[in-house]
Coordinates of C-alpha atoms in Angstrom, one line a residue:
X1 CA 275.2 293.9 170.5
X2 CA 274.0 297.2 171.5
X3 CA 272.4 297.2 175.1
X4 CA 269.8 299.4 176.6
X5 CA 269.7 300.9 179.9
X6 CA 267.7 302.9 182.9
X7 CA 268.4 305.3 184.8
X8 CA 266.1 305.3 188.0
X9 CA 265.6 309.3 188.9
X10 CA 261.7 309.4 190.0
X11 CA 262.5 309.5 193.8
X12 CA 262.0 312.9 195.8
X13 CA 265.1 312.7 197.7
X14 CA 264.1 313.2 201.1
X15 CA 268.1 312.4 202.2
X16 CA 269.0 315.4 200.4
X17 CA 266.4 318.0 201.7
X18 CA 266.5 321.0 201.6
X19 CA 268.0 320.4 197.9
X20 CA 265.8 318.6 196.4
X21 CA 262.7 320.5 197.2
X22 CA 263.5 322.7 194.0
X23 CA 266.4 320.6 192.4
X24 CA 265.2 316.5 191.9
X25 CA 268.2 314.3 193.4
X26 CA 269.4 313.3 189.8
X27 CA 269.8 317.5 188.4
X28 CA 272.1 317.8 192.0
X29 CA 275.0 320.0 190.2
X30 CA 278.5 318.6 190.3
X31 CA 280.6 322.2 189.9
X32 CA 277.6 323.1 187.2
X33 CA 277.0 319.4 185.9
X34 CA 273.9 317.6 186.9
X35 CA 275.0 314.0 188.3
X36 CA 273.2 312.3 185.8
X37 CA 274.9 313.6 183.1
X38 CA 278.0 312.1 184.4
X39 CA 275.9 308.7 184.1
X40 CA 274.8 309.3 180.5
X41 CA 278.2 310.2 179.3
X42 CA 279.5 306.7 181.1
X43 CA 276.4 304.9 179.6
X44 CA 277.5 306.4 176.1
X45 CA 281.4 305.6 176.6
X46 CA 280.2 301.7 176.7
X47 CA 278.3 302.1 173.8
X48 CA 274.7 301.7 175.6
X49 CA 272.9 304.6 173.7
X50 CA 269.6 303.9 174.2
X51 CA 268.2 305.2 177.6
X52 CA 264.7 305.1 179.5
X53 CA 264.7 307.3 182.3
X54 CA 261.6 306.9 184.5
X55 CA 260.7 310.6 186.4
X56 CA 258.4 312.1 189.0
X57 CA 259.2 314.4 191.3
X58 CA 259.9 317.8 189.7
X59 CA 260.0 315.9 186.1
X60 CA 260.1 318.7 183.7
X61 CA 263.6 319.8 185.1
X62 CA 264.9 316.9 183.8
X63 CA 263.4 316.1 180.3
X64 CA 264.3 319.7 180.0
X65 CA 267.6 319.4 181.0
X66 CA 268.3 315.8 178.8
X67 CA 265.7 316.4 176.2
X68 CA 266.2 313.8 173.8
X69 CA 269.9 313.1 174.4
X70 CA 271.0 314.0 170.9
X71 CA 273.4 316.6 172.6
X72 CA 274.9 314.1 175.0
X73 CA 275.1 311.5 172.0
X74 CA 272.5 309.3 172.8
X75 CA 268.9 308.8 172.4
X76 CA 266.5 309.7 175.8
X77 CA 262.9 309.1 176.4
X78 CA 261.1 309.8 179.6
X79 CA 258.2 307.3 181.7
X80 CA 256.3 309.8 184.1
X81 CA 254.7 308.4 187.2
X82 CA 252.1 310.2 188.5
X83 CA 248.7 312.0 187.4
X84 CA 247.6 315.6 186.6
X85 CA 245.2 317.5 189.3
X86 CA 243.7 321.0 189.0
X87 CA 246.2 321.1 185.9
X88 CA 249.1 320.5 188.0
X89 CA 251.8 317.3 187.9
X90 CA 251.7 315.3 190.1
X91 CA 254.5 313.0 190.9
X92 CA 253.4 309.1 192.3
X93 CA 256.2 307.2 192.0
X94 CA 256.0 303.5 191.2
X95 CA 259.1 302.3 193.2
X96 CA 262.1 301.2 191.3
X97 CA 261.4 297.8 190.0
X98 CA 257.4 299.0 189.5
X99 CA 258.9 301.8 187.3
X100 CA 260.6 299.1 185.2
X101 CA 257.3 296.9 184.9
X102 CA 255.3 300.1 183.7
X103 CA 257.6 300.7 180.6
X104 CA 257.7 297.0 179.4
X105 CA 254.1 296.8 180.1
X106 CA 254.2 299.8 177.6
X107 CA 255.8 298.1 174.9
X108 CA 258.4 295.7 175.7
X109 CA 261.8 298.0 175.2
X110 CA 264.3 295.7 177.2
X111 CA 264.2 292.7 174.8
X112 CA 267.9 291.8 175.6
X113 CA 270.5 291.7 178.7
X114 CA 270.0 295.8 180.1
X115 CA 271.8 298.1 182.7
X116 CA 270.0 299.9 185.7
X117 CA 271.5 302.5 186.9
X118 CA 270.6 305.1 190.0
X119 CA 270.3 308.4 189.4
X120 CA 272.3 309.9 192.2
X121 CA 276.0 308.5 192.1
X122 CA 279.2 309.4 190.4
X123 CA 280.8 306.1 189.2
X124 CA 283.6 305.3 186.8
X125 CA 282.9 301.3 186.2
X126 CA 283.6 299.1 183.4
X127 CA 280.4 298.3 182.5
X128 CA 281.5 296.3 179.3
X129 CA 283.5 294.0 181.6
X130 CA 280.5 293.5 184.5
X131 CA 277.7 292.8 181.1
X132 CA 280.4 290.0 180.1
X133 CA 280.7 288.6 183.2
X134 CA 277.0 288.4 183.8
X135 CA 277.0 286.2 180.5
X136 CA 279.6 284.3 181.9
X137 CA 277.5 283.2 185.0
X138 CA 274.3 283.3 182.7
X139 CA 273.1 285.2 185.5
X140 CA 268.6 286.3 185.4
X141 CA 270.3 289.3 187.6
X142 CA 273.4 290.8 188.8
X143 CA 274.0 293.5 191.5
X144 CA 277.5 295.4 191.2
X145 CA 278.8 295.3 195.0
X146 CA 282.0 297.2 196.4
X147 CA 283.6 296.7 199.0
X148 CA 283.8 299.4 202.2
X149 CA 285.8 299.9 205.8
X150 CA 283.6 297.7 207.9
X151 CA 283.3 300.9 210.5
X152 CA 280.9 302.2 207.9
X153 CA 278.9 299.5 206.4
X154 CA 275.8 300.4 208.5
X155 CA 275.4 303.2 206.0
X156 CA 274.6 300.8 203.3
X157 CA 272.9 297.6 202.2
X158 CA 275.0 294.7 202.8
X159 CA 274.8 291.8 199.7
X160 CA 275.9 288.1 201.4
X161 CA 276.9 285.8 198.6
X162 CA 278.3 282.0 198.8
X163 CA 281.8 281.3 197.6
X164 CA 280.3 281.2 194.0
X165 CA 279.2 284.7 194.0
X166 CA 275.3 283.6 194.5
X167 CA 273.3 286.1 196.5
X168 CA 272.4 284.3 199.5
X169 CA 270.8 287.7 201.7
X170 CA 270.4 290.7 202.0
X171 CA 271.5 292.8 205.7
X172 CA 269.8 296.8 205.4
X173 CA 272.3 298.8 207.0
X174 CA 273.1 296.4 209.6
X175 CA 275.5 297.6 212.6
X176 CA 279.1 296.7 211.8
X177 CA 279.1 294.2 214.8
X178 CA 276.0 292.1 212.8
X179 CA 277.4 292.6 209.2
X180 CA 277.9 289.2 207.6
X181 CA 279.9 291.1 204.5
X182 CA 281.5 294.2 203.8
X183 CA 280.2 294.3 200.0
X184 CA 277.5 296.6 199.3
X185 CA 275.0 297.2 197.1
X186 CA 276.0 300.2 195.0
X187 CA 272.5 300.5 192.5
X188 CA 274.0 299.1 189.0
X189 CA 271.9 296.3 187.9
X190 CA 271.9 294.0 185.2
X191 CA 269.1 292.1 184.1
X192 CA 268.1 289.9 181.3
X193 CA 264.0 290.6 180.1
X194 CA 262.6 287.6 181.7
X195 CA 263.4 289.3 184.9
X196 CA 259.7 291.1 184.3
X197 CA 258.1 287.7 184.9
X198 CA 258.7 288.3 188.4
X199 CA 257.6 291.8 188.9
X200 CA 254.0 292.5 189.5
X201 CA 251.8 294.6 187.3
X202 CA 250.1 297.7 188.2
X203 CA 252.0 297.8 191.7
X204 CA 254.5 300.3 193.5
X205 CA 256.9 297.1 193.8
X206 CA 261.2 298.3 195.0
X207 CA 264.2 296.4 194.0
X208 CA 266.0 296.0 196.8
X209 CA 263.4 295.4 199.6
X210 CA 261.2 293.2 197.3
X211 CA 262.0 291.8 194.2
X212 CA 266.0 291.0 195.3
X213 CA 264.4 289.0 198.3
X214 CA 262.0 287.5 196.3
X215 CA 264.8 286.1 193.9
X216 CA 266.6 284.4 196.3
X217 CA 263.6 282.2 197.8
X218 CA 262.8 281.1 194.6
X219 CA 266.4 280.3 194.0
X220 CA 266.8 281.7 190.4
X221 CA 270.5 282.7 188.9
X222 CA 271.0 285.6 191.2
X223 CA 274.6 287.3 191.4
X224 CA 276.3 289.8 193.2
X225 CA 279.6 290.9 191.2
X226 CA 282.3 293.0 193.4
X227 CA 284.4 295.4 191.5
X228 CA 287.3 298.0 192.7
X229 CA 285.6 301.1 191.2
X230 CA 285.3 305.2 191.9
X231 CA 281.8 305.1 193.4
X232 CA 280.7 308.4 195.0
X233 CA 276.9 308.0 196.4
X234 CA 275.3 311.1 197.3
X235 CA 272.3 310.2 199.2
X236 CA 272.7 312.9 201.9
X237 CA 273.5 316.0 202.0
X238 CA 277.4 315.5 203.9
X239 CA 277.8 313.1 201.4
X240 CA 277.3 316.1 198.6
X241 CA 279.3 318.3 200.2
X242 CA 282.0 315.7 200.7
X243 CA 281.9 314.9 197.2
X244 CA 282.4 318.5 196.0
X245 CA 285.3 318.6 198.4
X246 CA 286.9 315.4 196.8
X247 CA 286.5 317.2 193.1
X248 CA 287.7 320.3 193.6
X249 CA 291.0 318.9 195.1
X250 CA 291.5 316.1 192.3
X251 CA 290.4 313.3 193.9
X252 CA 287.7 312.4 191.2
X253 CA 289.8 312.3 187.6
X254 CA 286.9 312.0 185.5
X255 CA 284.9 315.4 187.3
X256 CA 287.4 318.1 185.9
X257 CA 286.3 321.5 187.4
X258 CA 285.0 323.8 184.9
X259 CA 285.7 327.7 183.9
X260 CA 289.2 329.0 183.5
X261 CA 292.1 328.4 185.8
X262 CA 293.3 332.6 187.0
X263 CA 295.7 331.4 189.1
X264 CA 297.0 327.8 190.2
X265 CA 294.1 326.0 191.8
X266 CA 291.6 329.2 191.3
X267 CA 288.6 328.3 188.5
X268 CA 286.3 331.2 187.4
X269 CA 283.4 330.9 185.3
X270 CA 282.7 334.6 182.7
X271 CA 283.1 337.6 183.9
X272 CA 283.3 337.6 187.5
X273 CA 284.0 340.9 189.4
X274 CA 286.8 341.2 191.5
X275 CA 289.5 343.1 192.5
X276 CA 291.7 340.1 193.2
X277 CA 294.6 342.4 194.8
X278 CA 291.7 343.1 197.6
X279 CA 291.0 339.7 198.6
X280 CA 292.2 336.8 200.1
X281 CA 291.9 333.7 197.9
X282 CA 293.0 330.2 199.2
X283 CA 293.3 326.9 196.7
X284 CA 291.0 324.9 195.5
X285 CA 288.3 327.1 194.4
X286 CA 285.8 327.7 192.2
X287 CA 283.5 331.0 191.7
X288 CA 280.5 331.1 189.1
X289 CA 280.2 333.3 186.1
X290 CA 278.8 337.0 186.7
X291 CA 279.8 336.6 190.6
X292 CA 280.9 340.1 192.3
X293 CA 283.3 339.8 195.0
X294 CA 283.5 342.8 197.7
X295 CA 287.5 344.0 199.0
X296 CA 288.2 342.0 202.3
X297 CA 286.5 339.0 201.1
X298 CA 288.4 335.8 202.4
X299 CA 287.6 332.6 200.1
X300 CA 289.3 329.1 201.7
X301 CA 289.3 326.1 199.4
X302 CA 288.1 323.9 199.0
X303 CA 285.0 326.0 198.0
X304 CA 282.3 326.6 195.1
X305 CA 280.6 330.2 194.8
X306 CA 277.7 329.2 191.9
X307 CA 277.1 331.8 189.6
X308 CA 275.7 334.7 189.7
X309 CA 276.6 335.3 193.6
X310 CA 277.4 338.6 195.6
X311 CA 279.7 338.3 198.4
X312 CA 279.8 341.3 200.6
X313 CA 282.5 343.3 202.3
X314 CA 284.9 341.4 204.6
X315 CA 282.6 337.9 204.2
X316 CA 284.9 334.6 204.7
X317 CA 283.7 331.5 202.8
X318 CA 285.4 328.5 204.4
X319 CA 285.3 324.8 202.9
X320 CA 282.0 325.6 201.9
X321 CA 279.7 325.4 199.0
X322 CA 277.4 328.6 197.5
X323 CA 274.3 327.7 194.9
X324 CA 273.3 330.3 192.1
X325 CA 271.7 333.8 193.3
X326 CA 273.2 333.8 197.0
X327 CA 274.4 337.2 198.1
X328 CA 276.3 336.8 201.9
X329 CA 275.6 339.8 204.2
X330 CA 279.1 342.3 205.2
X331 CA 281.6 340.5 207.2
X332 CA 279.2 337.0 207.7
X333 CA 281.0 334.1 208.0
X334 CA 280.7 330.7 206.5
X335 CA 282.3 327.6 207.6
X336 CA 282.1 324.0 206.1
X337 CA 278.3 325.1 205.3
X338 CA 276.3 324.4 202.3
X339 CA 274.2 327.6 201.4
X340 CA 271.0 326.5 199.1
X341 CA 267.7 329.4 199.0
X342 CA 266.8 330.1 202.1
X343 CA 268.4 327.4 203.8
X344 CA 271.9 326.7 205.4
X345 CA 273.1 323.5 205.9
X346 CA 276.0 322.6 207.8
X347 CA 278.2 319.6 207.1
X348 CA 276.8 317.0 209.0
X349 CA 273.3 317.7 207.2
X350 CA 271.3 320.0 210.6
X351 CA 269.6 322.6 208.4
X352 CA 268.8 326.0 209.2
X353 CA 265.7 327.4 207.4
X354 CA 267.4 331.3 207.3
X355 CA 263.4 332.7 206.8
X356 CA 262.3 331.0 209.8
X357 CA 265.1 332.1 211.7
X358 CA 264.9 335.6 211.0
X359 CA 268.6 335.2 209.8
X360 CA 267.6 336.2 206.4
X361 CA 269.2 339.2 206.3
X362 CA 272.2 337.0 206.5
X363 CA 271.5 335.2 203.1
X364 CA 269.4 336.7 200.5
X365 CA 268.7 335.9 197.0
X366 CA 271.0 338.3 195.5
X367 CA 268.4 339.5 192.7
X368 CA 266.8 341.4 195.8
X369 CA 267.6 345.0 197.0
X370 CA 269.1 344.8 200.3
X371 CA 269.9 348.0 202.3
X372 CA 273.9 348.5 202.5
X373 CA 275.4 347.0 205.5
X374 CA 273.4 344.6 207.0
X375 CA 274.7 341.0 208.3
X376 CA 277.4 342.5 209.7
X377 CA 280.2 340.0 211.4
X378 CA 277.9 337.2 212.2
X379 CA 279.7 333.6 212.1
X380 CA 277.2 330.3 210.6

C-alpha cells in the first residue's frame, strides 16, 4: 500500500529569529540543503511519494524551492493559509491539526493510514517499521517519542503512556524534578482518516495542545511509540548552530557535506579564491562557491563560510557559521557566532542587530562597496 504524508511548514519560526524573517523555518540550509529536503528524501526512501505540504509564512520560497517534487522523486502539492491584501500574501496560519482539517475538507486526500511530519528536524527513522506497528496496535493515532537525559527534558514535551504504550498525558516542558517520563514528543505522527472526525472545521485548532488532549479524555486508541533514532530538532537558533557543528564533524551520517574535499577535512564549493599558502585553515570546514579569502585569514572548524562571501585581511572565523553575501571587515573576529544579514547571533541565541548597533561596518552584504580597511581588529 502506498501511504501519503504531510509535512507541517506554515509556522513563522519565532524560535529561530533572526533567520526566519527572510528564510521560513523549513528552507533553514543544512551546508546548502534546506531541512525539508532531507524529510522528502526520507519520505521517498519509505516509498511515501505523495506529499501535502501546508505553507504560510514566506510560502513562495518553498513551492519554489519543492515545486512539484518531480526532481526529488515524488509528487508535491501546496495548501496556503492566509489571504491576499493590497496584492500582497498574507500568511494566517491554521495551526497544525487546523491545517490538516482544511485539505480533507478540500477533497478528502488522506483516505488511508498517513504520516505527519514537522518541517524543521533532521531524522533518520524507520518509518516502514513505526506504520506496521501502528497497525499492530490498530492505533486512531500514534506519536513517535525518544527518549532524552532527564537534565534536559524541560526543553520538550513530555508523552506519559501506561505499560501498554497508551498515552495517558501530556507534561509541556515540565522541570526535570516534575517530569513523569523522559520520552518526548518528537513531531512524527501517524494517523488513520477518521482522525478528521475529531478536528473542528473552519478553526485554527494545534495538535499537541488540543487535539492530543482531547483524545485522551475521550479515551480512543491513542499511542505513543518510542524508537532509538537520529533526531536533530532545530527549533532555536543554538540548536542550528549545534547541528551544523555535529555535520561538519561526522556525527550526522546521512548529512554528507557538500563541494569538493582540497585537503583532509577542508570542503570547497566552485571557484573559491584563495591563496591557501597565506592562510591558516583548521579542520572541519566548509567555504561556499565564489568565496574570496584575504592573506592572514584564520578559519577554525568546525565552520561554514556560505557562498559568495569575502573575508577580509587578517579576519579569524572560529566555530562559527557565515550565510551567503557576508563580507567580515579587516582583522574582525568571530567566535562560536552565527552571522545571518544584518544580524549576529552568538551561540546561545542573544542577537545583535549589526545596523542598530552601528557595527555594520563590521558585517556588510558583500555585493556593497565598502571603503578599504574598515573593521579593523574588533572581536564579536
Amino acid at each position: 500500500m502506498a501511504y501519503k504524508a504531510m509535512i507541517l511548514a506554515a509556522g513563522k519560526g519565532t524560535r529561530v529569529r533572526p533567520i526566519t524573517y527572510t528564510i521560513p523555518k523549513p528552507m533553514i540550509p543544512i551546508l546548502e540543503r534546506p531541512v525539508m529536503e532531507f524529510l522528502v528524501d526520507l519520505l521517498r526512501r519509505h516509498g511515501i511519494t505523495q506529499i501535502m505540504v501546508n505553507v504560510s509564512h514566506l510560502a513562495h520560497q518553498i513551492e519554489n524551492y519543492f515545486r512539484d517534487g518531480q526532481r526529488f522523486g515524488v509528487q508535491i502539492a501546496y495548501s496556503f493559509e492566509g489571504r491576499i491584501v493590497e496584492g500582497e500574501l498574507i500568511g494566517e496560519a491554521l495551526g497544525s491539526a487546523g491545517g490538516m482539517k482544511r485539505i480533507q475538507e478540500f477533497n478528502p486526500f488522506f483516505d488511508d493510514t498517513f504520516v505527519v511530519l514537522c518541517g524543521d528536524a533532521l531524522i533518520d527513522l524507520d518509518l516502514t517499521a513505526a506504520i506496521r506497528w501502528h497497525h499492530h496496535r490498530q492505533s486512531l493515532a500514534t506519536i513517535i517519542t525518544k527518549s532524552v537525559p532527564l537534565e534536559v527534558v524541560s526543553n520538550y514535551g513530555v508523552v506519559v503512556t501506561d505499560e501498554h504504550y497508551r498515552i495517558r498525558s501530556f507534561q509541556e516542558k515540565p522541570r526535570q524534578e516534575e517530569a513523569l517520563s523522559t520520552q518526548i514528543n518528537t513531531g512524527i505522527y501517524i494517523f488513520e482518516p477518521e482522525i478528521f472526525e475529531y478536528i473542528p472545521s473552519g478553526e485554527v485548532y494545534d495538535l499537541g495542545s488540543q487535539l492530543f488532549p482531547r483524545l485522551v479524555e475521550l479515551g480512543v486508541p491513542f499511542y505513543a511509540l518510542p524508537m532509538q533514532f537520529e533526531w536533530i530538532d532545530i527549533g532555536q537558533v543554538p540548536d542550528y548552530w549545534r547541528t551544523v557543528q555535529m555535520v561538519l564533524q561526522g556525527q550526522v551520517p546521512h548529512v554528507p557535506i557538500p563541494g569538493q574535499q582540497i585537503r583532509p577535512g577542508i570542503y570547497t564549493g566552485l571557484n573559491v579564491a584563495a591563496d591557501w599558502t597565506k592562510i591558516h585553515v583548521q579542520p572541519p570546514v566548509y567555504i561556499g562557491g565564489m568565496t574570496r579569502i584575504e592573506p592572514g585569514v584564520t578559519i577554525i572548524g568546525p565552520a561554514m563560510i556560505g557562498p559568495n562571501c569575502r573575508l577580509g585581511q587578517n579576519s579569524c572565523v572560529e566555530r562559527s557559521i557565515i550565510f551567503e553575501y557576508s563580507r567580515l571587515g579587516n582583522g574582525v573576529h568571530l567566535k562560536d557566532k552565527l552571522v545571518f544579514g544584518r544580524y549576529c547571533v552568538d551561540k546561545s541565541g542573544a542577537t545583535i542587530d549589526l545596523q542598530k548597533a552601528a557595527l555594520d561596518w563590521l558585517i556588510t552584504d558583500a555585493r556593497c562597496e565598502v571603503p578599504p580597511g574598515v573593521g579593523t581588529g574588533t572581536h564579536l
